[in-house]
Coordinates of C-alpha atoms in Angstrom, one line a residue:
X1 CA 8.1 -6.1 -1.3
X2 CA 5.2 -5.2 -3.9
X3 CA 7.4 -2.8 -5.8
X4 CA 9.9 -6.2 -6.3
X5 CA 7.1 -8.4 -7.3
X6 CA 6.5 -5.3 -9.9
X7 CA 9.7 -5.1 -11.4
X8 CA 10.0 -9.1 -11.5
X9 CA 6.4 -9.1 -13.5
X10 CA 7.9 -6.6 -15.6
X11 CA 11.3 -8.2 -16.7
X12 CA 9.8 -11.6 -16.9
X13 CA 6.3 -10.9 -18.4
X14 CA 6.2 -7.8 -20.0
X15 CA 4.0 -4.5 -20.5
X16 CA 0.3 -6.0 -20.5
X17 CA 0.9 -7.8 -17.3
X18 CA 3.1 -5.3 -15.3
X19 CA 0.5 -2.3 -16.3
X20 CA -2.1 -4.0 -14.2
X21 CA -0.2 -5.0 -11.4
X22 CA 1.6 -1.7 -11.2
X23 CA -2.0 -0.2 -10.7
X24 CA -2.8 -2.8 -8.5
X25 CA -2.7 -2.2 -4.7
X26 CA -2.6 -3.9 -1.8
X27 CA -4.8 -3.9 1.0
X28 CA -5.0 -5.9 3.6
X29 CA -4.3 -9.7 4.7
X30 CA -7.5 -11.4 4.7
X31 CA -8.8 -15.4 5.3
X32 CA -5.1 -16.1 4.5
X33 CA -4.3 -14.5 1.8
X34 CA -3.2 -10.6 0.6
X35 CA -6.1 -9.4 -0.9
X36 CA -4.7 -6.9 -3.8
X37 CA -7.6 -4.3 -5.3
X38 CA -7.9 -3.2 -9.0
X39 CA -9.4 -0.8 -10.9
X40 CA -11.6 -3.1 -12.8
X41 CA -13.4 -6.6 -13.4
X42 CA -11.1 -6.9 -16.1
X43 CA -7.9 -6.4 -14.6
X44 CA -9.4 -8.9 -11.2
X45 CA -9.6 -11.8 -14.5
X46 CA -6.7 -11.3 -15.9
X47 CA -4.3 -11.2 -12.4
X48 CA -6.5 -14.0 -12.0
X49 CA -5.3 -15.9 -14.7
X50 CA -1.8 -15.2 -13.5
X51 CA -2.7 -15.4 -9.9
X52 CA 0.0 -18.8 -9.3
X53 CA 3.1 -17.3 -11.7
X54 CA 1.8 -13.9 -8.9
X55 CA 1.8 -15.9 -5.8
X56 CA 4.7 -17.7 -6.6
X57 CA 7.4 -14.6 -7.1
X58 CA 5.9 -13.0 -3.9
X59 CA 6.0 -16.1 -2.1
X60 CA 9.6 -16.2 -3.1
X61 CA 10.5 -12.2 -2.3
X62 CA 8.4 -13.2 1.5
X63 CA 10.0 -16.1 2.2
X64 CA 6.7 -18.1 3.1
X65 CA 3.9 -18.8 0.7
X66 CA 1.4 -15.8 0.0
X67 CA -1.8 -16.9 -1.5
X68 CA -3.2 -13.8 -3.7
X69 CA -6.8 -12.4 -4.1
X70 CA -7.4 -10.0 -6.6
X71 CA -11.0 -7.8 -5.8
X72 CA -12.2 -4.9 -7.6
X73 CA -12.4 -2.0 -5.3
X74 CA -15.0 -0.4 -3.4
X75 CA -14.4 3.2 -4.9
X76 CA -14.1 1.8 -8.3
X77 CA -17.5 0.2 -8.1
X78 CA -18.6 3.5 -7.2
X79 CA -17.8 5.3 -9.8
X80 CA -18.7 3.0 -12.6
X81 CA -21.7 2.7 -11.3
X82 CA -22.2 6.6 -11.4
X83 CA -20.3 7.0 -14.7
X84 CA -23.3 4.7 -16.8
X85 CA -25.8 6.9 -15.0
X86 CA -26.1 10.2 -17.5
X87 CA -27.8 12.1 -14.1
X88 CA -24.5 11.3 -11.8
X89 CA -21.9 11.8 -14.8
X90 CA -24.0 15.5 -14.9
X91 CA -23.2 16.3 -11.1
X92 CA -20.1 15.2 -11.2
X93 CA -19.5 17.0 -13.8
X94 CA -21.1 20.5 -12.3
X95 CA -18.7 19.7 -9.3
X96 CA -15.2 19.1 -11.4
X97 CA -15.4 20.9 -14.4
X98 CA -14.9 24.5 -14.5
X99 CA -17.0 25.3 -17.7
X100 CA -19.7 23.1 -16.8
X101 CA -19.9 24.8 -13.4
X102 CA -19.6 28.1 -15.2
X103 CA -22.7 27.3 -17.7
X104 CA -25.0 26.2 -14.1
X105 CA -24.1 29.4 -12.9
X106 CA -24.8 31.6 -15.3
X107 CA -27.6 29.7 -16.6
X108 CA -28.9 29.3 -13.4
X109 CA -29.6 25.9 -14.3
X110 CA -30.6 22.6 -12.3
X111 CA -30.3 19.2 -13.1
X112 CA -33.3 17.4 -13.8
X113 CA -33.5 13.4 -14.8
X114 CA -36.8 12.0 -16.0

């Protein structure tokens, strides 16, 4: 049923609203409502703003009305919270990147954050 409500958003709202509701997912009936999770605060505003023209197509494609709530994700949270921290961008980066895991070998370096 999502990938319906996806190709309704697109043909009757365009690019900027189908591009976060494509990336959208849902999780999990909760208190009444599907609770859908996004990548962002940004994106949870903006579905927001468009949570009844939302709620009304899926309501539609279910057959009974389906209430949306639009949260920002637990992993994202995460991981913008590491990303403005310099130290965790730095060991992530030592984990993922091949060339940065190259230099701490080789270096024999060590992170260190004052």
């Amino acid at each position: 049923m999502w990938p319906q409500l996806v190709t309704r958003v697109r043909a009757e709202r365009g690019m900027s609203l189908f591009s976060m509701i494509a990336s959208a997912k849902p999780e999990r009936i909760h208190r009444g409502a599907l609770e859908v999770s996004v990548s962002n605060s940004l994106a949870q505003g903006s579905l927001q703003n468009e949570v009844d023209f939302l709620s009304e197509i899926l309501s539609g494609l279910a057959g009974q009305p389906t209430p949306l709530r639009f949260v920002v994700s637990q992993a994202e949270r995460r991981e913008t919270v590491a990303a403005d921290d310099p130290f965790e961008k730095l060991k992530q980066l030592r984990q993922t990147d091949p060339v940065v895991q190259a230099l701490f070998e080789k270096l024999g370096a060590e992170i260190v954050w004052n």
